[in-house]
CSV table of C-alpha atoms in Angstrom, one decimal:
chain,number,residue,atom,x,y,z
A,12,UNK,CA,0.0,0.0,0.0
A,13,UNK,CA,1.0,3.5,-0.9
A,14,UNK,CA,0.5,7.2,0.3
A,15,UNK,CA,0.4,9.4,-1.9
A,16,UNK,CA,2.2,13.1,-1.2
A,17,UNK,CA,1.5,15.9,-3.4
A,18,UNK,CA,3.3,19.5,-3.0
A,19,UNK,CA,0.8,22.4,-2.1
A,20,UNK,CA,1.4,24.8,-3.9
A,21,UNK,CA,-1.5,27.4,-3.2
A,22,UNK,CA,-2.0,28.2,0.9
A,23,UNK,CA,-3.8,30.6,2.9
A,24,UNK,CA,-2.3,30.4,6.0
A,25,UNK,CA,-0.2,27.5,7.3
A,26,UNK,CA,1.0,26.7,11.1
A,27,UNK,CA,5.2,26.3,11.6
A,28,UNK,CA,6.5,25.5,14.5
A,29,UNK,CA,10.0,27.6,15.2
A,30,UNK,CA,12.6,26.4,18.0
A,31,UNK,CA,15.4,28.9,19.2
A,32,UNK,CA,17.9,29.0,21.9
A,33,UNK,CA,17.1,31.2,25.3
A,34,UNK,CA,19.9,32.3,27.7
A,35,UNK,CA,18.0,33.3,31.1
A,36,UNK,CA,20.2,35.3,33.5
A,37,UNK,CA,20.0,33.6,37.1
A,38,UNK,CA,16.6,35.1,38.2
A,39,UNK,CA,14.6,34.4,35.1
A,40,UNK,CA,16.3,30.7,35.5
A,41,UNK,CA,14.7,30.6,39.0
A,42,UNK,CA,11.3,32.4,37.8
A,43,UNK,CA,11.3,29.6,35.1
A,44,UNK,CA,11.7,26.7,38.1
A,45,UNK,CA,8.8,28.3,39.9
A,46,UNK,CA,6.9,27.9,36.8
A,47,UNK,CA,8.2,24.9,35.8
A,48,UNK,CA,6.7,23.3,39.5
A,49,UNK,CA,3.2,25.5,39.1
A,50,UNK,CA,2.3,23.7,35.9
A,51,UNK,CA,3.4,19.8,37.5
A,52,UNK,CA,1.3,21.3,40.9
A,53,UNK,CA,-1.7,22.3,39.2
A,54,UNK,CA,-2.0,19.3,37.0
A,55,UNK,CA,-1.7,16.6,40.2
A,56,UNK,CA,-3.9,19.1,42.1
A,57,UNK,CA,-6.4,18.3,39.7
A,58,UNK,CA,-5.8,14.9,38.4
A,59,UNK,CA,-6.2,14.4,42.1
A,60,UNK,CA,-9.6,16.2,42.5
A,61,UNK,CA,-11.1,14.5,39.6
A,62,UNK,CA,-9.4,10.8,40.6
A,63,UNK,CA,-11.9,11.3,43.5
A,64,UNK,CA,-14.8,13.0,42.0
A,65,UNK,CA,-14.7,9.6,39.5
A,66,UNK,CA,-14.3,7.2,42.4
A,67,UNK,CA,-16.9,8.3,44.2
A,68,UNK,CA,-20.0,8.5,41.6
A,69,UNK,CA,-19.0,7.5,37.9
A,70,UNK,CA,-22.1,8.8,36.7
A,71,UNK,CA,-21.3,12.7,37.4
A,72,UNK,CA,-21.0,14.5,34.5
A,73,UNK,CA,-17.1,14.9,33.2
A,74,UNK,CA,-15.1,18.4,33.6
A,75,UNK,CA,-14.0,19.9,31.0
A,76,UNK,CA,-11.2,22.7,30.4
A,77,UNK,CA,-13.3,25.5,31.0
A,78,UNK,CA,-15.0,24.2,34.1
A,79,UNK,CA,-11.7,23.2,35.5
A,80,UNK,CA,-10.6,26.9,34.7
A,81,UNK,CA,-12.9,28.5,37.2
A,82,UNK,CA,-11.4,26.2,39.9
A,83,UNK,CA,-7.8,27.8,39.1
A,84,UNK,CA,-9.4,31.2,40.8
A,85,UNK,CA,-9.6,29.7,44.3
A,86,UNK,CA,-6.8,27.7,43.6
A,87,UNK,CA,-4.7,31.1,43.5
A,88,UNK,CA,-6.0,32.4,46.3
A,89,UNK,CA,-5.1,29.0,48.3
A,90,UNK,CA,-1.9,28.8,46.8
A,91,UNK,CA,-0.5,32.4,46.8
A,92,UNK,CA,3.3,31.5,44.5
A,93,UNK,CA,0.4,30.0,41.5
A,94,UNK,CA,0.1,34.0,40.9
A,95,UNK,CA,4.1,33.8,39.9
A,96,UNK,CA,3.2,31.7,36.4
A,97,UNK,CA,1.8,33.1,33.4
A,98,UNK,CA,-2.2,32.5,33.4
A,99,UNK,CA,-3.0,31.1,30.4
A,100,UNK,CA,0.0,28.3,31.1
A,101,UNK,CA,-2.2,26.9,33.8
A,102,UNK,CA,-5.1,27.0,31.4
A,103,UNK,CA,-3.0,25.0,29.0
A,104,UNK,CA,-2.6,22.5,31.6
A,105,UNK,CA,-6.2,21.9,32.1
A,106,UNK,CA,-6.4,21.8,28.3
A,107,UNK,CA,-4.2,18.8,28.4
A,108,UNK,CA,-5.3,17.1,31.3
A,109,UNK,CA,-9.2,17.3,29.7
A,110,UNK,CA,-7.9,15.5,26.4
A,111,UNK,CA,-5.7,13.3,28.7
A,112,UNK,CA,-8.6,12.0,29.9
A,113,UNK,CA,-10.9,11.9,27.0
A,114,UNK,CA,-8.1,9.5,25.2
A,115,UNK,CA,-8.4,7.5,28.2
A,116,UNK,CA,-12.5,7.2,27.8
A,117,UNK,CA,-12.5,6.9,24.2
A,118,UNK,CA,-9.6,4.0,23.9
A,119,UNK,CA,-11.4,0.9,22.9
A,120,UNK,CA,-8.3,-1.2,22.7
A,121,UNK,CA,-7.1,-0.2,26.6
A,122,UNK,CA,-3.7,0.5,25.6
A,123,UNK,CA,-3.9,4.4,26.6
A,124,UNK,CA,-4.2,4.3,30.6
A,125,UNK,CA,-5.5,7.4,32.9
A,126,UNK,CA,-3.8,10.2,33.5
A,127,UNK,CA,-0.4,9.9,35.7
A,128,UNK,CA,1.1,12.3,38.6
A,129,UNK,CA,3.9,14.3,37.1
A,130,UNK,CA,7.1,14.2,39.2
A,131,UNK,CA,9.6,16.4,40.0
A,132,UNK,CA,11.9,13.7,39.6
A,133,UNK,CA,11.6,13.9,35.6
A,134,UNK,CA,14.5,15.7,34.0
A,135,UNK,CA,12.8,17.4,31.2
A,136,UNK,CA,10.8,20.4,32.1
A,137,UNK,CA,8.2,22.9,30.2
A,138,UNK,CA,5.5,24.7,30.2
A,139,UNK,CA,3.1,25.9,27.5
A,140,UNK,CA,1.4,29.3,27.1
A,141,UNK,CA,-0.7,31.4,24.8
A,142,UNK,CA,0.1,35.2,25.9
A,143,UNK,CA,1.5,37.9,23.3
A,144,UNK,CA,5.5,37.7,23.1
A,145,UNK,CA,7.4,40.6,21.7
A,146,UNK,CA,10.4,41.1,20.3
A,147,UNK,CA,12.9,43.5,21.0
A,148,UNK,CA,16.1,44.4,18.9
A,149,UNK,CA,18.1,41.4,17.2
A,150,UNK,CA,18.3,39.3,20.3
A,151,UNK,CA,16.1,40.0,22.7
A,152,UNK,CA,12.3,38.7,23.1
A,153,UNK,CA,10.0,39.7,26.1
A,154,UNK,CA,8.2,36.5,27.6
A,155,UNK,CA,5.4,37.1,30.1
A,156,UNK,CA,6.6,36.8,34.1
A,157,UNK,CA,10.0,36.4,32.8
A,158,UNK,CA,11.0,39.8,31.1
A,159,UNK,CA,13.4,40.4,28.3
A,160,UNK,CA,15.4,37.8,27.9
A,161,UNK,CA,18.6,37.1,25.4
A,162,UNK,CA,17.5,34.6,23.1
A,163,UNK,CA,18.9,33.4,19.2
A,164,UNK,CA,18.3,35.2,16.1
A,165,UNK,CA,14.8,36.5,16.2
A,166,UNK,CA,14.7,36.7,12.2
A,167,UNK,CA,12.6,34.1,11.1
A,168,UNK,CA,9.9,35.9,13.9
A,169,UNK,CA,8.9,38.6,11.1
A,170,UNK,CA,5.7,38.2,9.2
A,171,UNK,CA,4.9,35.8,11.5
A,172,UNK,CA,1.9,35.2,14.2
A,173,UNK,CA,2.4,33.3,17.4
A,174,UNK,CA,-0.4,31.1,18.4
A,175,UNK,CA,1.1,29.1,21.0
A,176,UNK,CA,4.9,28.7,22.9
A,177,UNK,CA,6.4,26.4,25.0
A,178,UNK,CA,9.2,26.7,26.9
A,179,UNK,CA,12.1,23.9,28.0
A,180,UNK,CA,14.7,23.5,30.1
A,181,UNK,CA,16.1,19.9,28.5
A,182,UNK,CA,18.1,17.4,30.4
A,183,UNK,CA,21.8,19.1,29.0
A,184,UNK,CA,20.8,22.2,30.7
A,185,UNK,CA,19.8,24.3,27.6
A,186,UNK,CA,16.7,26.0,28.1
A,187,UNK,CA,14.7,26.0,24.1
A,188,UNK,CA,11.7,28.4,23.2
A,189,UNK,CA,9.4,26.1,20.4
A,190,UNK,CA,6.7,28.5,18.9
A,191,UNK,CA,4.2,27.9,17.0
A,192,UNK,CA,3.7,30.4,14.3
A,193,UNK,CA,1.0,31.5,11.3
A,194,UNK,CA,2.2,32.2,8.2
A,195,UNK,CA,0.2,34.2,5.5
A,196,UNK,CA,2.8,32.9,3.0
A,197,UNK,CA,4.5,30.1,2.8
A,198,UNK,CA,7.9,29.0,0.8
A,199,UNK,CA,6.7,27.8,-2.7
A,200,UNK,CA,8.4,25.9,-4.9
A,201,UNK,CA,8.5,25.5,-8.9
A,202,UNK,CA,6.9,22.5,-10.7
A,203,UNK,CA,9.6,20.3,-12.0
A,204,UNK,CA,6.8,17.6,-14.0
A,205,UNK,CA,8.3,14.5,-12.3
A,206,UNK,CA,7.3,12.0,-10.0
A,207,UNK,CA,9.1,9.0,-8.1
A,208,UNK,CA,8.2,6.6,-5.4
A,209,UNK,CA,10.3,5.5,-2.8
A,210,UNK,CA,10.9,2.2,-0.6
A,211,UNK,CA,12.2,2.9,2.7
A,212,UNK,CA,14.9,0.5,4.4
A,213,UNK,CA,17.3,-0.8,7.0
A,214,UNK,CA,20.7,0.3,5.4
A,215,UNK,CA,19.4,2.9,3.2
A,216,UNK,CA,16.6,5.0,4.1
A,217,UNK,CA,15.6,5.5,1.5
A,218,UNK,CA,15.5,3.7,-2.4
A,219,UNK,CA,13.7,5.7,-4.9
A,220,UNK,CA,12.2,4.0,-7.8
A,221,UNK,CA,14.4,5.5,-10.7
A,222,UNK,CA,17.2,3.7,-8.9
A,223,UNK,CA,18.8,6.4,-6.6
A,224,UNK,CA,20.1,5.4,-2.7
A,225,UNK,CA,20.4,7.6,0.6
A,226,UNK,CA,21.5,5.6,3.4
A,227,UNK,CA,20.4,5.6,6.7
A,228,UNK,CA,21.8,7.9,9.4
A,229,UNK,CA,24.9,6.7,10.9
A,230,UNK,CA,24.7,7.5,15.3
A,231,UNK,CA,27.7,5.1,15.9
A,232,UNK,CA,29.8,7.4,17.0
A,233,UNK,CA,28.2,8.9,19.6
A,234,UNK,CA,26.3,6.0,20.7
A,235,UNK,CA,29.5,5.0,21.6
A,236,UNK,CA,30.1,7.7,23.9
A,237,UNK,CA,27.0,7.6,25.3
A,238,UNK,CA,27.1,3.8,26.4
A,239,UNK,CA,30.6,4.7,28.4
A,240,UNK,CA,28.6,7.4,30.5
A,241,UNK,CA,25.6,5.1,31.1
A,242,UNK,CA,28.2,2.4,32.5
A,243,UNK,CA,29.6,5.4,34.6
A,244,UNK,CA,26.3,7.0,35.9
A,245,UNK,CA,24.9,3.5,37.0
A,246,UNK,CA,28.2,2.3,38.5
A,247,UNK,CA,27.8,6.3,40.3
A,248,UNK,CA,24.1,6.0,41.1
A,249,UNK,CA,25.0,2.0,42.5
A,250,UNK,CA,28.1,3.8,45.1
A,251,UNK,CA,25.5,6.6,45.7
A,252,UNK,CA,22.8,4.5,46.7
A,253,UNK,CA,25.5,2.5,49.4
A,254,UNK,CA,26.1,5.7,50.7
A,255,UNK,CA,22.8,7.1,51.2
A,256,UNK,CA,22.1,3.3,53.0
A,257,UNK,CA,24.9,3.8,55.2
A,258,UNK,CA,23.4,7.1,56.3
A,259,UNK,CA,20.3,5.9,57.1
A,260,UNK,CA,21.6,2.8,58.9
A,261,UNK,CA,23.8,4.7,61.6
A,262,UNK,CA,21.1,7.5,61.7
A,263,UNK,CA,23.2,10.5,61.2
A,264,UNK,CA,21.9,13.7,62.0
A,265,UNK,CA,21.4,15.2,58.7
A,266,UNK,CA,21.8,12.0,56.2
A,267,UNK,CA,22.9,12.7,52.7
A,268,UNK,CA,20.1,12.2,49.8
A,269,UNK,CA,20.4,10.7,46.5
A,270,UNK,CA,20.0,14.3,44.5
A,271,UNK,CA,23.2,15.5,46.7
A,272,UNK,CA,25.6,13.8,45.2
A,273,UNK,CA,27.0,15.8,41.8
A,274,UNK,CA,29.2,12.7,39.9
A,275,UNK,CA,26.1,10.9,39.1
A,276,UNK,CA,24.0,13.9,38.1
A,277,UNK,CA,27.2,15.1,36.0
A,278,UNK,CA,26.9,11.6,33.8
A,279,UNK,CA,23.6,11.8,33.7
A,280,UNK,CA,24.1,14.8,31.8
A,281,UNK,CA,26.9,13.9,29.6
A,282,UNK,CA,24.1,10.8,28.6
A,283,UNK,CA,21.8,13.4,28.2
A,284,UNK,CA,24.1,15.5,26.1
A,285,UNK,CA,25.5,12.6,23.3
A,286,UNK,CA,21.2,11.7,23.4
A,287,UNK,CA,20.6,15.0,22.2
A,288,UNK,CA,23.7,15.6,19.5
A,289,UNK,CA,22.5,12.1,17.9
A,290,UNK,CA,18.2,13.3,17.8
A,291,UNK,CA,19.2,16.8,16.4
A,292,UNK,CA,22.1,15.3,13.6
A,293,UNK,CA,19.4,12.5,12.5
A,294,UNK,CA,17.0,15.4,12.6
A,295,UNK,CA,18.9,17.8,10.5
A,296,UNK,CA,19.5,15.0,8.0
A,297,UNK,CA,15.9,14.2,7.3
A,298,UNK,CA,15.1,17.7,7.0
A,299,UNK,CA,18.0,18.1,4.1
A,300,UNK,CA,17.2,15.1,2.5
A,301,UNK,CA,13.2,15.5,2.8
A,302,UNK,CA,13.8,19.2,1.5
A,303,UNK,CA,15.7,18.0,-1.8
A,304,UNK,CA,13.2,15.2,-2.4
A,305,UNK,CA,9.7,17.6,-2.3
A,306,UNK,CA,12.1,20.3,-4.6
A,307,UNK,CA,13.1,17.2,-6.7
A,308,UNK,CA,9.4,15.5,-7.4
A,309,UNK,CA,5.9,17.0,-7.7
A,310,UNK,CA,4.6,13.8,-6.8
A,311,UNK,CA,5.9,11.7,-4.1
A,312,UNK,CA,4.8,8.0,-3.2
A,313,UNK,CA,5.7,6.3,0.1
A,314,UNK,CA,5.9,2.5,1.3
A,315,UNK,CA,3.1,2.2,4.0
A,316,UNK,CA,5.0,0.0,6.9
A,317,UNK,CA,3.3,-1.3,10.2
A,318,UNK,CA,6.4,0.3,12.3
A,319,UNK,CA,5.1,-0.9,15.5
A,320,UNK,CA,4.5,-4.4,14.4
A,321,UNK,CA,8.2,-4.9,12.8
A,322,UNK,CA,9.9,-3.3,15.7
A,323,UNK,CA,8.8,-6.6,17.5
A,324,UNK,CA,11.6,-8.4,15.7
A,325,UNK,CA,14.2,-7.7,17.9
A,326,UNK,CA,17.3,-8.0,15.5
A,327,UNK,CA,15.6,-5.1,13.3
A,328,UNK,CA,14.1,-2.9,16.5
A,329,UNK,CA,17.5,-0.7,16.8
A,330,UNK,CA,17.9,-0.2,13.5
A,331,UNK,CA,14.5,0.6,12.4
A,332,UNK,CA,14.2,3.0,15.7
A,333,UNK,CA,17.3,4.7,14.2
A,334,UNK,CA,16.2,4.9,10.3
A,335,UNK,CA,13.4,6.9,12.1
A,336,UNK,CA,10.4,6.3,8.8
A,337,UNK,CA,7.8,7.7,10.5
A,338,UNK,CA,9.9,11.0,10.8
A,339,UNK,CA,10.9,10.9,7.2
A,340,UNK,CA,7.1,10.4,6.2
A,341,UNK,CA,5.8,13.8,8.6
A,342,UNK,CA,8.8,15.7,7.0
């Protein structure tokens, strides 16, 4: 079976999502902390409240996100530091936690469970919002709560309309500010009157039917690295957990706790780090390669593969995981 992908070449407006660098000076990297734990309290403040309200009658009729929005109004004025976050980020979180749940009631197959309690524990952080944000000079943009704050280069902001942005801190330490946009005009490109299909592989990625070959990305390298700091941080975390035993067992007066000890959260970023250098150089790949290919062909036809189903073969799961198809067929 085939999909068939055909270039648009007439658009109104179109949605883009934009990602760019933010340097926070040490207060905004606190404000963003503080909102960072609003978003993860509000949502288990709520999952919590409606855990109960379903325990105790099944029948009542479900919340939705703007019922749970006039519950953030007393929730404010129980919870003074709530006032601290940007408003509509906490109304973002009650969008999520309503689909959240309506994925769980509509699931027919019972593989999508309820909604979790989000820990503190988890090493990527974010928070979404839907204020205005400006911009200010070449490198500056002014973020609601937070201020002006030094940021990459705002070019690709002109002409553009922000809908919706999202801010992260990931587990390297970078923070990232991903926007989604509206665009009046989007890039066009000229007809060329060809058309191709293409197979996509192991080894190459991707074999087109007038004979031509890309091959797949190649992560060796740094999954190299990466393994040696994963041997590290759990031989780190094994010795930190002895310790943190030890404490506990002659009942020291102020006993040390897992977060405390800095070797093991240091590999755990170096992991972190080589993660992210292979995601954004298989990334950049597909977006080179899946840029020459819609320039290339007006009409593009794609193998349709069960991904989930041959990842069960687990002599092909790896490399299949690393081809990445399904990101090659969004791009």
């Amino acid at each position: 079976m085939f999909d068939i992908i055909l270039k648009r070449k007439e658009e109104t407006n179109v949605l883009k999502g934009i990602k760019l660098r933010l340097y926070p000076n040490r207060t905004q990297q606190n404000q963003l902390e503080q909102m960072f734990g609003n978003d993860r309290f509000v949502w288990n403040q709520m999952l919590a409240m409606m855990n109960e309200r379903y325990q105790n009658n099944k029948d009542l009729p479900f919340l939705g996100k703007f019922k749970l929005n006039y519950l953030l109004k007393p929730l404010k004025k129980e919870y003074p530091f709530l006032k601290n976050s940007d408003s509509s980020s906490l109304q973002v979180v009650n969008e999520f936690l309503t689909q959240s749940w309506k994925n769980f009631f509509q699931d027919k197959t019972g593989q999508i469970g309820k909604p979790r309690f989000h820990s503190r524990k988890y090493l990527k952080k974010s928070y979404t919002g839907k204020s205005i944000i400006k911009t200010a000079g070449k490198r500056y943009l002014k973020i609601p709560k937070l201020g002006y704050i030094k940021t990459s280069k705002i070019g690709v902001l002109q002409d553009v309309k922000i809908k919706r942005y999202t801010v992260v801190l990931e587990p390297t330490g970078k923070y990232y500010l991903s926007l989604q946009v509206e665009i009046s005009e989007p890039e066009k490109y000229s007809l060329t009157g060809k058309q191709v299909g293409i197979d996509v592989g192991v080894a190459d990625l991707a074999i087109l039917s007038n004979g031509l070959k890309y091959p797949s990305f190649d992560s060796s390298y740094f999954e190299k690295k990466a393994k040696v700091w994963q041997r590290k941080c759990a031989r780190r975390r094994h010795l930190a957990k002895l310790l943190v035993l030890q404490d506990r067992n002659k009942k020291v007066l102020c006993p040390r706790s897992l977060e405390s000890f800095t070797n093991w959260q240091k590999a755990q970023k170096s992991i972190a780090r080589y993660q992210a250098k292979i995601a954004n150089q298989r990334r950049d790949y597909l977006h080179k390669l899946t840029t020459y290919l819609v320039k290339q062909y007006d009409v593009i036809a794609i193998e349709d593969l069960k991904t989930k189903n041959l990842q069960k073969n687990h002599h092909l799961a790896k490399s299949i995981a690393n081809a990445s198809w399904r990101m090659f067929r969004q791009m």
